Every structure is written in structure tokens, then in C-alpha cells.
Amino acid sequence: MNEVMKNLLTRRSVRAFRPDQVRDEDLEQILQAGLYAPSAMNRQSWQFTVVQNEDSRRRLTLAMQKALNNPNYNFYLPPTLILVSNERANGNAFADTGCAMENMFLAAHSLGLATVWINQLKDTCDVPEVRALLDEFGVPASHTVCATVALGYAKDALPEPRERTGVVKYVR
């Protein structure tokens, strides 16, 4: 099996991270992988906002806890969050984001890092307290946060794969 297929088949979502920060060199490769993802009409209208500062992550977590009315919400406590936002008016924003996210997930896995896709900001990014932080972090007001990458080193071994039950049909 070639290395690309091996990487695709062994990547897992991880929900427990060590506190060690991601190396800058690895982060740059992961972000570059996201930037090279396909996008509809090659618009590349996304923005990747990297939040590594502990106080900023804490304040965002507290705002999300309030917005979700969930005092236990914590983004799974990764040392790095990548907020992937896109223009609200872009009808392909979520598809484009999906491509960028998967590229970043696969790049991270190839570098020995762990990731998980987080969706809650797409529903809360306009809650005033959350939006104020996004503004502070430089997320354009014209953007919605489509998804978030939780990124770091896995606290435990990667989980075993679950059975894949998707349907494949051939019309030949």
C-alpha cells in the first residue's frame, strides 16, 4: 500500500490531547496543506485563524460554554485551534472548508499529530460574546467560522477504526 493510502486509512479523530504545543515547522506544513486544497472556482476565500495563546483559547472556551449553555464544553483541550472561516456569501464555503480541513487533517497525521473536526462555532460565531473574540482574533466580520481543527499530540494511542458502512454502487 502506498504512503498516501496508508495515511488516509490510518488517520483517526482524537478527543484527548497532550498540552505540548505543536512545532512551528509542523504547523506551517499543515497550514500549507490547507491552502493547497481545492476550492470552487479556485476562489480560496477561506481564512485560517490559528489560536495558540492559552489565554485566548481559555476566553474562547468560556464564551462557547456560555453560548452553548454547556459548562463542560472545552474544544477537547488541544494546544492549537485552527478556525476555518469563509465568506458568508460564498455558497460553496462549507464544501471548500471541508477540502481544506481534510488536507490539514491528513498533513497533521503524516507528521504524527492528532486532529478532530469541531462544528460548534458555525452555529455560535454570531453570538455577541463569541463574535467579539473572533473580531479580536482577526476573523473578518464578513466570514462565518465553518469549522475548527483541534490540533495537537494525542494523549493516548489512536483509536481502532470503526466499521465503514457507507454504500458504494457501480453503474458500469
XYZ file of C-alpha atoms in Angstrom:
172
model
C 0.000 0.000 0.000
C 1.407 3.416 -0.889
C 2.034 6.069 1.763
C -0.910 8.263 0.747
C -3.388 5.393 1.109
C -1.783 4.304 4.380
C -2.152 7.871 5.730
C -5.796 8.032 4.606
C -6.699 4.696 6.182
C -4.904 5.205 9.496
C -5.990 8.767 10.385
C -8.413 8.952 13.311
C -10.261 11.664 15.162
C -8.722 12.273 18.587
C -10.513 13.889 21.500
C -7.759 13.949 24.138
C -4.559 15.930 23.644
C -1.268 16.391 25.453
C -0.527 20.006 26.432
C 2.695 20.200 24.331
C 2.458 22.906 21.690
C 2.737 21.999 18.005
C 6.133 22.760 16.458
C 6.080 25.842 14.208
C 7.584 23.886 11.293
C 4.822 21.287 11.506
C 2.110 23.926 11.841
C 3.367 25.712 8.715
C 3.220 22.471 6.703
C -0.307 21.763 7.937
C -1.478 25.252 7.018
C 0.177 24.989 3.608
C -1.699 21.739 3.000
C -4.934 23.575 3.780
C -4.048 26.417 1.438
C -3.458 23.947 -1.394
C -6.903 22.358 -1.069
C -9.271 22.700 -3.989
C -11.970 25.351 -3.796
C -14.912 26.091 -6.065
C -13.788 28.308 -8.946
C -10.418 28.439 -7.161
C -11.777 31.296 -5.030
C -9.669 30.364 -1.997
C -11.882 32.652 0.071
C -11.132 30.927 3.359
C -9.076 32.228 6.245
C -7.244 30.032 8.749
C -7.000 31.711 12.148
C -4.533 29.910 14.405
C -5.219 30.277 18.133
C -2.350 29.016 20.271
C -2.243 31.562 23.064
C -3.516 29.837 26.213
C -5.448 32.867 27.472
C -7.140 33.342 24.079
C -8.142 29.675 23.936
C -9.470 29.921 27.501
C -11.535 33.028 26.748
C -12.948 31.444 23.586
C -13.804 28.294 25.544
C -15.594 30.337 28.218
C -17.566 32.250 25.575
C -18.520 28.980 23.893
C -19.599 27.439 27.201
C -21.934 30.367 27.709
C -23.197 30.379 24.093
C -23.885 26.637 24.188
C -25.146 26.682 27.772
C -22.680 23.884 28.444
C -20.181 24.463 31.287
C -18.228 21.343 30.251
C -17.502 22.422 26.672
C -13.740 22.629 26.061
C -12.826 22.011 22.380
C -11.158 18.807 23.752
C -8.340 20.993 25.188
C -5.893 20.975 22.262
C -2.860 23.272 22.375
C -3.796 24.672 18.940
C -7.105 25.589 17.342
C -7.407 26.483 13.670
C -10.618 28.385 12.975
C -11.511 27.915 9.317
C -13.750 30.741 8.186
C -15.138 31.677 4.811
C -17.198 34.407 3.221
C -20.847 34.228 4.246
C -21.909 34.938 0.660
C -19.899 32.016 -0.725
C -22.398 29.253 -1.474
C -19.525 26.765 -1.528
C -17.990 27.870 1.765
C -18.685 24.618 3.612
C -17.545 22.394 0.731
C -14.354 24.426 0.344
C -13.797 24.288 4.091
C -14.233 20.507 4.051
C -11.491 20.130 1.464
C -9.113 22.380 3.405
C -9.887 20.629 6.688
C -9.220 17.170 5.251
C -5.922 18.324 3.759
C -4.886 19.695 7.154
C -6.013 16.513 8.947
C -4.014 14.295 6.614
C -0.944 16.521 6.774
C -1.136 16.550 10.575
C -1.448 12.766 10.722
C 1.550 12.337 8.421
C 3.562 14.458 10.892
C 2.496 12.429 13.941
C -0.102 14.955 15.119
C -3.733 14.376 16.000
C -6.873 16.253 14.979
C -10.613 16.334 15.344
C -13.242 18.308 13.430
C -15.279 20.656 15.623
C -18.521 22.214 14.356
C -19.963 24.326 17.173
C -18.537 27.684 16.072
C -20.569 27.598 12.852
C -23.706 27.925 14.981
C -22.331 30.351 17.576
C -19.951 32.655 15.702
C -22.557 35.441 15.712
C -23.312 35.255 19.434
C -22.068 38.697 20.560
C -19.503 37.479 23.115
C -18.105 34.895 20.662
C -18.142 37.373 17.754
C -16.233 39.925 19.841
C -13.424 37.395 20.323
C -13.451 36.414 16.654
C -13.145 40.100 15.773
C -10.230 40.400 18.208
C -8.579 37.362 16.582
C -8.947 38.938 13.121
C -11.738 36.775 11.698
C -13.448 39.062 9.155
C -16.980 40.155 10.034
C -17.992 39.016 6.539
C -16.936 35.452 7.426
C -18.641 32.636 9.232
C -16.495 30.070 11.027
C -17.398 26.926 9.098
C -15.356 24.523 11.221
C -12.471 24.258 13.659
C -9.426 21.997 13.681
C -8.384 20.858 17.152
C -4.681 20.081 16.711
C -2.046 18.597 18.955
C -0.357 15.398 20.068
C -2.659 12.537 21.010
C -2.783 11.884 24.739
C -3.412 8.171 24.134
C -2.989 5.664 21.317
C -5.117 6.303 18.246
C -8.481 4.573 18.424
C -9.143 1.472 16.387
C -11.042 2.035 13.145
C -14.794 1.653 13.191
C -16.552 -0.390 10.577
C -17.242 1.622 7.431
C -20.851 1.264 6.404
C -21.083 3.712 3.517
C -22.610 2.403 0.317
C -20.683 2.117 -2.916
C -22.700 1.454 -6.067
C -21.253 0.893 -9.502
C -23.039 1.736 -12.718
C -20.911 0.247 -15.478
